[in-house]
Coordinates of C-alpha atoms in Angstrom, one line a residue:
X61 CA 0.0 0.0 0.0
X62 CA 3.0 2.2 0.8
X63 CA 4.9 1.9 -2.4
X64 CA 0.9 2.7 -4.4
X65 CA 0.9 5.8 -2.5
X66 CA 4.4 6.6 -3.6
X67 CA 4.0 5.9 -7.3
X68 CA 0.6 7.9 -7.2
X69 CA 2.7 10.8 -5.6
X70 CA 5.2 10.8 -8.4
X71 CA 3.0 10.7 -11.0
X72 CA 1.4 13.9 -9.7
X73 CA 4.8 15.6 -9.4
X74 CA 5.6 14.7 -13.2
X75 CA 2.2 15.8 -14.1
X76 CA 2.1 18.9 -12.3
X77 CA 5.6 19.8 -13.7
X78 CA 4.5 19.3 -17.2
X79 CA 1.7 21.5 -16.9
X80 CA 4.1 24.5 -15.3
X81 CA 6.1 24.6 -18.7
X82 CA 4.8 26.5 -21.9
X83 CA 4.4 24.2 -24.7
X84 CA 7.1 24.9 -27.6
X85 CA 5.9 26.8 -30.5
X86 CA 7.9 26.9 -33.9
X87 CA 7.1 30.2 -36.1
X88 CA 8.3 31.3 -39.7
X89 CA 9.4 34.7 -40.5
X90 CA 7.5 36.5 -43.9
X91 CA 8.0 39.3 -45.7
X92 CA 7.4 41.2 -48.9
X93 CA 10.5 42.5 -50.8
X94 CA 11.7 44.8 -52.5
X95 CA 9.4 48.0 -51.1
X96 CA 9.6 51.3 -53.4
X97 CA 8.5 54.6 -52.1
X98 CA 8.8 58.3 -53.0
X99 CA 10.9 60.5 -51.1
X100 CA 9.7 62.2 -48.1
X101 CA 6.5 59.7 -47.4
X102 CA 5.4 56.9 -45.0
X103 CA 6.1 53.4 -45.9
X104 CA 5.5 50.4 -44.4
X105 CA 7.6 47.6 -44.3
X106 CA 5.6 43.7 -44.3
X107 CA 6.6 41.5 -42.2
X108 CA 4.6 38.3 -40.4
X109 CA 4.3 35.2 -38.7
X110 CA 3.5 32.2 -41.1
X111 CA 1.7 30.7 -38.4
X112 CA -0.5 33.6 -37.3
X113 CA 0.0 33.6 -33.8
X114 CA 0.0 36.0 -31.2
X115 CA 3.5 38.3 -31.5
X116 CA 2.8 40.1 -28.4
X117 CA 4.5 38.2 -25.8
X118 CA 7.5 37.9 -28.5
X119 CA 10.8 39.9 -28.7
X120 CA 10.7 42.1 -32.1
X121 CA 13.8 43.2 -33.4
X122 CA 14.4 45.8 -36.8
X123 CA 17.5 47.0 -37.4
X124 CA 19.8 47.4 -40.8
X125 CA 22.0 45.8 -42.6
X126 CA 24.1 42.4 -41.4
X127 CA 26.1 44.0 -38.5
X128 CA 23.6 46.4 -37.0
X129 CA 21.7 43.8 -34.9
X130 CA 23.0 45.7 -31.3
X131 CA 21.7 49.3 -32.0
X132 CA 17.8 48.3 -33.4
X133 CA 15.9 51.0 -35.7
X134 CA 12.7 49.0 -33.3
X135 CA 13.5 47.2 -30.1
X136 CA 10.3 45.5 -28.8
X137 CA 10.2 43.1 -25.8
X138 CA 8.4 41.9 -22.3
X139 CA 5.0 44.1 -24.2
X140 CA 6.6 47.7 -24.6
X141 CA 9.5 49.3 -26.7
X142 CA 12.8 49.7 -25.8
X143 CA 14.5 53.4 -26.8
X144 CA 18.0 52.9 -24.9
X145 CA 20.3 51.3 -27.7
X146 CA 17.5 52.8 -30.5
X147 CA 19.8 54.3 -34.0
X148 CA 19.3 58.0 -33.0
X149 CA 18.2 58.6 -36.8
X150 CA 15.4 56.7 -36.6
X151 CA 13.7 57.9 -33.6
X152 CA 10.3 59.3 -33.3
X153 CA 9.7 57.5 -37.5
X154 CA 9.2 53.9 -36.8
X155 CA 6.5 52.3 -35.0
X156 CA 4.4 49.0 -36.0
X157 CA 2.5 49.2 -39.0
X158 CA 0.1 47.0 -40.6
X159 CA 0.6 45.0 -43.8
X160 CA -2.7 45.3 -45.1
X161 CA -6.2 47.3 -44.1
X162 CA -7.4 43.9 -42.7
X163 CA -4.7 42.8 -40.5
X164 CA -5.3 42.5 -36.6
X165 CA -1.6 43.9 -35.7
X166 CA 0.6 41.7 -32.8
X167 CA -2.6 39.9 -31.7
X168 CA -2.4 38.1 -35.6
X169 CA 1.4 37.9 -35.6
X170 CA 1.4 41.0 -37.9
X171 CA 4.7 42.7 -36.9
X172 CA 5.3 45.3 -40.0
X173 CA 7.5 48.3 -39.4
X174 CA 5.4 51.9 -40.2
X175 CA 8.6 54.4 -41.1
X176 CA 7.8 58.0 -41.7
X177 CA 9.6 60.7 -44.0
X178 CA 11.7 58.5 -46.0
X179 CA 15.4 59.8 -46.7
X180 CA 17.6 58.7 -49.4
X181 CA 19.7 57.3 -46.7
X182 CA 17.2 55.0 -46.0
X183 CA 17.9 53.1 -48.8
X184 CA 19.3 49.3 -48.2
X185 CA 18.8 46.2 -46.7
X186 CA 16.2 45.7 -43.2
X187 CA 16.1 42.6 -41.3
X188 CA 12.9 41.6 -39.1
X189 CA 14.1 39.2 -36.3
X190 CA 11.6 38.0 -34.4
X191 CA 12.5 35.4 -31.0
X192 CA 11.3 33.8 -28.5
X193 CA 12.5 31.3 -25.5
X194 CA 12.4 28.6 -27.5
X195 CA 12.2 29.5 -31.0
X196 CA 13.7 32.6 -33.5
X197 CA 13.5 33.5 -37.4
X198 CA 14.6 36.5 -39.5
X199 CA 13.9 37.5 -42.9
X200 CA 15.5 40.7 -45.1
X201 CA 14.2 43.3 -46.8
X202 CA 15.0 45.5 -49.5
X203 CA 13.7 49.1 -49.4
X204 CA 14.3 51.3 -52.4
X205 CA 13.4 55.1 -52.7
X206 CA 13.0 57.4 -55.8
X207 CA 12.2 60.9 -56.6
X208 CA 10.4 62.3 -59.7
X209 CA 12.4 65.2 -60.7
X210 CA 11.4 68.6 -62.5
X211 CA 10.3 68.5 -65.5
X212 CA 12.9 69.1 -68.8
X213 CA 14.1 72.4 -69.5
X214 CA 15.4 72.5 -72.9
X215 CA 17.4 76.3 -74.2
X216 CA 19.0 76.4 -77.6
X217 CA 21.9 78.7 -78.7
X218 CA 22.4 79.8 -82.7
X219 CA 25.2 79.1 -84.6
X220 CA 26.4 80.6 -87.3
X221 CA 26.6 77.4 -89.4
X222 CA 23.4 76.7 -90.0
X223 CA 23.2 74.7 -86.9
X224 CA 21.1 74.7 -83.2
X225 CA 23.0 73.4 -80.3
X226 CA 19.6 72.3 -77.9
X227 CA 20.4 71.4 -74.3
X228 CA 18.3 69.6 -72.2
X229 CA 18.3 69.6 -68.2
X230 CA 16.4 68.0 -65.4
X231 CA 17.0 68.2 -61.8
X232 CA 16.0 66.3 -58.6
X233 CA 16.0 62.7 -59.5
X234 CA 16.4 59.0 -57.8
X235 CA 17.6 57.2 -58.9
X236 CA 19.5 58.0 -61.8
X237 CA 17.1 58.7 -64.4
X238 CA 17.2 58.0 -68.5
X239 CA 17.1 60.8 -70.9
X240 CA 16.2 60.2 -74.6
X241 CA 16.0 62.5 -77.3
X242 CA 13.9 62.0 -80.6
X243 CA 12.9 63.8 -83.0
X244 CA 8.9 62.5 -84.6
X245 CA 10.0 59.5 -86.5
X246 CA 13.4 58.3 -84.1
X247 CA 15.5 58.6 -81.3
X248 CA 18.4 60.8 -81.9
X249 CA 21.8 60.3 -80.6
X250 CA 23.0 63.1 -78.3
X251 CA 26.3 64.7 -78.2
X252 CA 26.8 64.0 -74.3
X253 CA 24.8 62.8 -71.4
X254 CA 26.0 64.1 -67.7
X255 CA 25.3 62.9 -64.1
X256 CA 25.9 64.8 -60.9
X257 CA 24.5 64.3 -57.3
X258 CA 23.9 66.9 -54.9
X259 CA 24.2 66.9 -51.2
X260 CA 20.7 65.6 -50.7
X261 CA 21.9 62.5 -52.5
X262 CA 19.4 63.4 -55.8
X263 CA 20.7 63.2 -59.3
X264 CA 20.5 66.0 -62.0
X265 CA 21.1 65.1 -65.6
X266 CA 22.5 67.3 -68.8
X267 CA 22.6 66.7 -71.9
X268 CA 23.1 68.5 -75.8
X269 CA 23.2 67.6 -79.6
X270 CA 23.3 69.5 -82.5
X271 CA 20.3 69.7 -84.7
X272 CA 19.4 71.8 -88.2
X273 CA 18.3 75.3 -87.6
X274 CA 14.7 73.7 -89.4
X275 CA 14.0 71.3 -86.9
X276 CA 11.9 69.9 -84.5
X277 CA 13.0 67.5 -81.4
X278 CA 12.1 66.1 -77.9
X279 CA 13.5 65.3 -74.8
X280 CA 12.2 62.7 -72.6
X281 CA 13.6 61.8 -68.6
X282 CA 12.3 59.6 -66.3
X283 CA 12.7 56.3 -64.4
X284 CA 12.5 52.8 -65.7
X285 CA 8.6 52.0 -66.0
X286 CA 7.1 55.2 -65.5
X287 CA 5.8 57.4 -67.5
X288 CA 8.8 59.9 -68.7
X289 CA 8.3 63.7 -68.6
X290 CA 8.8 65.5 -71.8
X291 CA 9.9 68.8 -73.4
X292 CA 9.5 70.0 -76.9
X293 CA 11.4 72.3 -79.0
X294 CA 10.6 73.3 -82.6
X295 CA 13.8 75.6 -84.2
X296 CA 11.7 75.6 -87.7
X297 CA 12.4 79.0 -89.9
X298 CA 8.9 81.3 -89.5
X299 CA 7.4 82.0 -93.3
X300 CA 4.0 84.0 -92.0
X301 CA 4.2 87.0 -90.3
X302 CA 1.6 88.2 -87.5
X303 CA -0.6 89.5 -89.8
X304 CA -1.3 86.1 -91.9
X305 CA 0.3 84.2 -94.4
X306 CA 0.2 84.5 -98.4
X307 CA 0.9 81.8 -101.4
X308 CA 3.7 84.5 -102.1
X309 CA 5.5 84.0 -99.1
X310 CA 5.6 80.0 -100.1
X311 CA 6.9 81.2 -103.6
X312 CA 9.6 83.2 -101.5
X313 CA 10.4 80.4 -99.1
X314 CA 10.7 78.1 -102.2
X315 CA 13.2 80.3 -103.7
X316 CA 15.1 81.1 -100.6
X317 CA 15.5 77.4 -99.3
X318 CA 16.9 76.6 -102.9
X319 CA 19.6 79.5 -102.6
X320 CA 19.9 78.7 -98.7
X321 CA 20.4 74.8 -100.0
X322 CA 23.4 75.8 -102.7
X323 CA 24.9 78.0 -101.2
X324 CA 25.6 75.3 -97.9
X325 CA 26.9 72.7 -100.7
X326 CA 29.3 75.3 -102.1
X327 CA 30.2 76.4 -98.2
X328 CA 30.9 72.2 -97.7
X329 CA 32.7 72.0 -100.8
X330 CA 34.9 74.6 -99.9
X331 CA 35.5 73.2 -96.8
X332 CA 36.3 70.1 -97.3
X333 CA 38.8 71.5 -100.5
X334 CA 40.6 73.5 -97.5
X335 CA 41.1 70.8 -95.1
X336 CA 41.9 68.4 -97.7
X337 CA 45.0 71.2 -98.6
X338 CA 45.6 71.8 -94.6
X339 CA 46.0 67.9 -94.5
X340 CA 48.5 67.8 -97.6
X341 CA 50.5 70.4 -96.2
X342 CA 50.4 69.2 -92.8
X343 CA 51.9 65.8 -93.9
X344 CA 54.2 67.7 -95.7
X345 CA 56.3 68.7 -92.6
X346 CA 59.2 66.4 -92.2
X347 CA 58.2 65.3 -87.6
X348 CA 54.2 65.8 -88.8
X349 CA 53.8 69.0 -86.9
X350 CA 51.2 72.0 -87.9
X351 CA 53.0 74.4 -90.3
X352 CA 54.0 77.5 -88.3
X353 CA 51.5 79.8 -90.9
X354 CA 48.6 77.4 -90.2
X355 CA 45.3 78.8 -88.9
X356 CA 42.4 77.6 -86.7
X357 CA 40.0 78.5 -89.5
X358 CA 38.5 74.9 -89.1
X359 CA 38.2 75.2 -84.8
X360 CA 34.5 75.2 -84.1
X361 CA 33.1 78.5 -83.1
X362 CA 30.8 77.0 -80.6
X363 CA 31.1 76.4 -76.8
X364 CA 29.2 73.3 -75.5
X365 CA 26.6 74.1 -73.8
X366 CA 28.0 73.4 -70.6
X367 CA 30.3 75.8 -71.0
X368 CA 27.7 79.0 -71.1
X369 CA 27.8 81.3 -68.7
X370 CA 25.5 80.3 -65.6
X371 CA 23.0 82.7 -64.2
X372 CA 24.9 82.9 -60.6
X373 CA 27.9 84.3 -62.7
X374 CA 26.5 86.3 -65.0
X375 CA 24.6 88.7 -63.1
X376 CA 28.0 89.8 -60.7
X377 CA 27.9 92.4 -64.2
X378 CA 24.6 94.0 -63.1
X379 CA 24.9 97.1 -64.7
X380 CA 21.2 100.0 -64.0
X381 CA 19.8 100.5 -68.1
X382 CA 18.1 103.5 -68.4
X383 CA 15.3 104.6 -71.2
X384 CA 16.4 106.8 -73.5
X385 CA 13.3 109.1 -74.6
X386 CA 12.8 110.4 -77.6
X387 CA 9.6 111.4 -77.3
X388 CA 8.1 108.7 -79.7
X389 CA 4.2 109.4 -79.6
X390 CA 3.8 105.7 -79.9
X391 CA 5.3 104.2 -77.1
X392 CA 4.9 106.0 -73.2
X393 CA 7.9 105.9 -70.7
X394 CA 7.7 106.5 -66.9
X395 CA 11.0 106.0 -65.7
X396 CA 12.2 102.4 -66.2
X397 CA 8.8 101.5 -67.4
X398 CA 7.6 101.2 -70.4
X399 CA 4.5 100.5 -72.5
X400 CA 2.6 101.6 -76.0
X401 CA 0.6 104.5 -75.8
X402 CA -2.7 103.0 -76.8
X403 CA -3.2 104.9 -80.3
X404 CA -4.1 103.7 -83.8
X405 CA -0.9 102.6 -84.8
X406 CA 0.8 103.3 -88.4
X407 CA 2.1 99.9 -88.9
X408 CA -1.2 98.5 -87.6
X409 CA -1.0 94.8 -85.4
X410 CA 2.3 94.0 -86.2
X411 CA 5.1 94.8 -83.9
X412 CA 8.2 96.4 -85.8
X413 CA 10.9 98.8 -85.1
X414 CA 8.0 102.0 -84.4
X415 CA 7.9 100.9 -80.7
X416 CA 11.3 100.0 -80.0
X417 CA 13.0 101.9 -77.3
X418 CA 16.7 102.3 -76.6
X419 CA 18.5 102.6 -73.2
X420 CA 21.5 103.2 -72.3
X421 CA 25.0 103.0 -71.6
X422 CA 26.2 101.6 -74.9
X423 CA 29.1 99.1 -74.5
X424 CA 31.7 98.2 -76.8
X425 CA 33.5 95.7 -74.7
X426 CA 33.5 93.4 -71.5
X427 CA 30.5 91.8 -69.7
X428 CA 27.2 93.4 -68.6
X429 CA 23.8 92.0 -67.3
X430 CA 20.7 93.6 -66.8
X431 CA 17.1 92.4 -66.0
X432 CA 13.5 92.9 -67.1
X433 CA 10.0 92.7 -65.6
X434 CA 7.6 91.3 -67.9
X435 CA 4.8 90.8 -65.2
X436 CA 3.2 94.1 -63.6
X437 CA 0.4 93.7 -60.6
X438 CA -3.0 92.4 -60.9
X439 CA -2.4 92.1 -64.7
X440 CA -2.0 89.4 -67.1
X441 CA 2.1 88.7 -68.1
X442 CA 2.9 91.1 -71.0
X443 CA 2.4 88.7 -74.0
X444 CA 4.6 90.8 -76.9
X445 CA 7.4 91.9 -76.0
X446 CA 11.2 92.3 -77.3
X447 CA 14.4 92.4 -75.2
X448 CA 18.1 92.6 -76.5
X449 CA 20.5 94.7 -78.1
X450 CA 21.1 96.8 -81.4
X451 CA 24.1 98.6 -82.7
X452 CA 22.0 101.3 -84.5
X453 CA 22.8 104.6 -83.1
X454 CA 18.7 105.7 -83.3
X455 CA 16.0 103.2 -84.0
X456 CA 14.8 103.3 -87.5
X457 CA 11.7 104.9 -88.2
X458 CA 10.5 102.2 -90.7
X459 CA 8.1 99.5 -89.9
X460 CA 9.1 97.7 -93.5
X461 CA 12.7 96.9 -92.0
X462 CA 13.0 93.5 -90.6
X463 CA 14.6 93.8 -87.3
X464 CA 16.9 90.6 -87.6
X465 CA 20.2 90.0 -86.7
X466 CA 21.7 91.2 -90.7
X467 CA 20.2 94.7 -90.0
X468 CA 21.9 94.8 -86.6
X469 CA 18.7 93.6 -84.2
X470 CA 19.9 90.6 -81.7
X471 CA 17.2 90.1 -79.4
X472 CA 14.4 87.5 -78.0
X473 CA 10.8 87.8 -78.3
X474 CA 7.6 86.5 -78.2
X475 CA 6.6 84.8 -80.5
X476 CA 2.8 86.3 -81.9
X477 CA -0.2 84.2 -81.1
X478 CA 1.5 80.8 -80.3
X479 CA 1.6 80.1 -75.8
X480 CA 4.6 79.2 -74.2
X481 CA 7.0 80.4 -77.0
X482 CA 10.0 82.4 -77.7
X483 CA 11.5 83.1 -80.4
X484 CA 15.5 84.8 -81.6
X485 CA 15.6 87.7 -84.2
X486 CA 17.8 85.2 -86.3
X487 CA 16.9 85.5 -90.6
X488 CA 15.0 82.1 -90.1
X489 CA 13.3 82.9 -86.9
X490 CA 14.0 80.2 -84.5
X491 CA 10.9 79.3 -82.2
X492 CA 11.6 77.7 -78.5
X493 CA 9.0 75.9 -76.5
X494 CA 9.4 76.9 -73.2
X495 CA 8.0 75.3 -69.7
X496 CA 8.0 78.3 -67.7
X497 CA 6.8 81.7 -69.2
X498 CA 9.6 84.4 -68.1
X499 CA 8.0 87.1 -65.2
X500 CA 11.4 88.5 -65.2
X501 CA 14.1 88.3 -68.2
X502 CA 17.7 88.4 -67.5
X503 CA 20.4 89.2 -70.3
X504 CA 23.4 89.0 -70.4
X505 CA 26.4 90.2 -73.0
X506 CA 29.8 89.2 -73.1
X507 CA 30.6 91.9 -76.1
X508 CA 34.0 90.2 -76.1
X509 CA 33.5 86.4 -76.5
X510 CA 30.4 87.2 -78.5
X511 CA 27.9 86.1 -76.7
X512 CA 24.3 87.0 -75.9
X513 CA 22.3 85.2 -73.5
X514 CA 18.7 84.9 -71.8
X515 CA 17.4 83.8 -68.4
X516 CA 14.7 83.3 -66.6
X517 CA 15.3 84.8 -63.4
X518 CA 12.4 83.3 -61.4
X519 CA 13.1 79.5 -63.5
X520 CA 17.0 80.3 -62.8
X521 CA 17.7 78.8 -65.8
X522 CA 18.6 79.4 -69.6
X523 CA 16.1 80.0 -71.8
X524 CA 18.9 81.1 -75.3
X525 CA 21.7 82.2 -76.4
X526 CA 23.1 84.0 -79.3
X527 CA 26.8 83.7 -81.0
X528 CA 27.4 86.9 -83.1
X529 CA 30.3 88.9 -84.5
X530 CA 29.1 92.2 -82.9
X531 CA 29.8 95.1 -84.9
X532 CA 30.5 99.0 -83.4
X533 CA 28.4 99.9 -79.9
X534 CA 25.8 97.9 -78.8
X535 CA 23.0 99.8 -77.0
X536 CA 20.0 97.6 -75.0
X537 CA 16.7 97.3 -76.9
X538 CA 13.7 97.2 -75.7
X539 CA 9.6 96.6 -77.4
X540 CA 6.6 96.7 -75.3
X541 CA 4.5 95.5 -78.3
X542 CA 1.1 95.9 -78.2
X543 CA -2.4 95.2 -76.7
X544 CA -0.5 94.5 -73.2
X545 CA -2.1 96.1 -70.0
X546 CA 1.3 94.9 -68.1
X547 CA 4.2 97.7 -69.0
X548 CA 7.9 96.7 -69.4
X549 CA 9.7 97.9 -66.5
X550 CA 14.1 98.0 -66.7
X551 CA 15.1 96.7 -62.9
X552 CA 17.7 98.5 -61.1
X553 CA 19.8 97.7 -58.1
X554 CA 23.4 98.8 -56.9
X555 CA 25.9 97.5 -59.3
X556 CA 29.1 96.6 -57.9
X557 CA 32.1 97.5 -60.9
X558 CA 34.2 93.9 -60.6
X559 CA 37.5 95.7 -61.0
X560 CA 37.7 98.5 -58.0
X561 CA 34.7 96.8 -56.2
X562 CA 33.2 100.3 -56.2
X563 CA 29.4 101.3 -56.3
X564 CA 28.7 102.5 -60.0
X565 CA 25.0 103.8 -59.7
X566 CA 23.3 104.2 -56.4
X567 CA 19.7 103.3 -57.0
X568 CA 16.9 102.8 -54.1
X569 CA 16.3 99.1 -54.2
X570 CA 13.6 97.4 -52.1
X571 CA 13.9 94.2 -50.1
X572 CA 13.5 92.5 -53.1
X573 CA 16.2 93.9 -55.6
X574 CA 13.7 95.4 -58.3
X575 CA 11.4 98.5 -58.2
X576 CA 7.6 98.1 -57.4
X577 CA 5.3 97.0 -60.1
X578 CA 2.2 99.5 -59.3
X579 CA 1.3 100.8 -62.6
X580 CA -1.0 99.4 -64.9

């Protein structure tokens, strides 16, 4: 009877003990991988237990890469997070999050981490370790982050060979984007494509070709499967002038485009006959060297495009244009502002040289920069408009003479009844499609390396530039056009002379750098 009562007493013991210890549970970490977000929003990262069981009794652990596994992005254990060993980055953007709308959180073994205002250095590898007493799993993954960037801006600068150097820019991109340029039947090959990063990590691409000065081409940027963003630019010669178009003017362009079309063979042929000769001679020299009385006839006159001067550097040559008034009964000048006079005009619709306005200084040398507002207050932006230069010493009073580039005109317009285009005072007018209508224009002359360039101020970026063999003094030029409520007003602000570092011309800026707008 006593050894019954023993065995009956052991049993219990080993019953009793087996009902003490939890029963072992085997999990499986899941996740979802690779995660893409944008830049600066909340993403959520899945991870779960295959077996659906409760996570909230388990120790959760998030933290980066391989090595990081001691200082967590999320520590959570005994039910509640742990900040001490936290990665200080991280803090206050992670919590748990929920893989799906549906999902009952720790109670279903849901253990996703929620991380707000995603940085580029959040990019990489995460690893969700989840453990317990008995039991542990991990899985990895991958989070990837992207940017769209700004849309193209495309600027084109003349040349004097027939040609249109177009350059193409985007900013603000991750990661690094593709750019393709096309024209409406194939992609073209550009001249260069350029990468650079700034310091928030985001990549900026530039790139150029050369194209006919009749042409019309694209520029597409974007990441790999999305939609791309796209900028147009047409440089086609303009055969109708504002006031309509005639079957004379195609009779002219036929004829033209014939002399245009031999005259470029006989400049090739001539060319080519001179190289060919400069080759000869050349191999003629007994070590192969250039013959001392060679010339660089045959160096391009063109600077790539990233070689144009940059806004930032440009306008260190500020220099305070005034009007010059000549009492033209057309046009009606306040100060720096200018506008038409509202009266039935001689040369009817069509802008010409009747409104156009000099200022002054002239210039015959060095670099000067000066800026124009095109957009007055609580009126529409001035839609006709010219700004540039001229080397006439008074504006001709004749509304026949073409104001191009031959008859000394170099400036940039608007171009008459077509939206978001410019257009150069070149023989075949050049038209640009631009993104971003100018409020205020910025030009800029280098008299010396022959260059004339245009900004937009607000856009800080190129809109065209000009490469001309200036002739004589160069004066600034300025046409209000007509119709506009919004007057033209010439900006001034202190100049600073780059030589002596001096003040040139003292004039009352506001807090903004440009005179008040108030007149309508």
């Amino acid at each position: 009877m006593d050894n019954r009562l023993i065995h009956c007493w052991l049993l219990a013991l080993l019953f009793s003990t087996c009902c003490a210890t939890p029963v072992s549970e085997v999990f499986t970490v899941s996740v979802r991988s690779p995660v893409t977000v944008q830049r600066g929003h909340t993403v959520t990262l899945p991870c779960w237990l295959s077996s659906s069981q409760s996570a909230e009794d388990l120790e959760i652990r998030w933290y980066r890469g391989s090595d990081q596994f001691d200082a967590p992005i999320l520590l959570y254990k005994t039910k509640a997070f742990d900040h001490t060993s936290q990665k200080a980055s991280y803090a206050g953007r992670v919590s748990f999050g929920l893989k799906e709308g549906t999902s009952g959180g720790l109670k279903t073994g849901d253990v996703s981490l929620n991380l707000e205002n995603v940085t580029v250095e959040d990019i990489g590898n995460y690893t969700c370790f989840v453990s317990s007493f008995e039991d542990y799993d991990s899985a990895v993954i991958s989070l990837r982050v992207t940017e769209t960037g700004s849309p193209p801006l495309l600027s084109a600068v003349m040349k004097h060979n027939n040609e249109v150097n177009v350059s193409c820019e985007s900013e603000g991109w991750l990661p690094k984007p593709e750019l393709r340029w096309s024209d409406r039947k194939e992609a073209l090959t550009p001249a260069d494509v350029s990468f650079s990063k700034n310091s928030a990590g985001l990549y900026s691409v530039h790139s150029w070709l050369f194209v006919p000065s009749s042409f019309e081409v694209s520029c597409s940027v974007g990441l790999s499967n999305e939609v791309p963003k796209k900028a147009r630019m047409k440089t086609s010669p303009s055969f109708q002038d504002e006031s309509g178009s005639s079957s004379a003017g195609w009779v002219a362009f036929g004829i033209l485009l014939a002399a245009v079309l031999a005259a470029v063979g006989a400049l090739y042929f001539l060319y080519f006959r001179k190289k060919t000769n400069k080759h000869k001679s050349r191999n003629d020299e007994p070590d192969g060297t250039e013959p001392k009385n060679s010339t660089k006839e045959n160096q391009p006159l063109l600077s790539e495009a990233w070689q144009l001067t940059p806004l930032s550097e440009a306008s260190k040559y500020y220099v305070n244009v005034q009007l010059e008034d000549k009492q033209n009964q057309l046009v009606t000048i306040r100060g720096s502002k200018l506008r038409d006079a509202h009266v039935k005009f001689p040369d009817g619709d069509r802008v010409t040289c009747l409104t156009a306005v000099r200022g002054k200084p002239g210039f015959t040398s060095g670099r000067h920069y000066w800026e124009v507002s095109l957009a007055g207050v609580n009126v529409d932006l001035k839609k006709s408009w010219w700004v540039g230069v001229t080397n006439k010493q008074e504006i001709p009073n004749n509304e026949s003479l073409p104001p191009t580039i031959k008859n000394g005109f170099w400036f940039l317009s608007s171009c008459p009844n077509q939206e978001h285009t410019v257009q150069f005072s070149t023989e075949a007018k050049t038209i640009i499609y631009v993104q971003l209508k100018p409020k205020t224009l910025g030009v800029y002359l280098d008299f010396d390396n022959r260059e004339l360039s245009f900004y937009n101020v607000e856009g800080k970026c190129l809109i065209g530039s000009l490469e001309a063999k200036f002739t004589g003094e160069l004066f600034p030029l300025f046409n209000p056009g007509k119709g506009d409520e919004s007057p033209m007003e010439v900006l001034h602000r202190p100049v600073l002379d780059q030589s002596n570092n001096e003040i040139l011309q003292n004039a009352e800026p506001n807090h903004s750098g440009r005179t008040e707008n108030s007149e309508a």
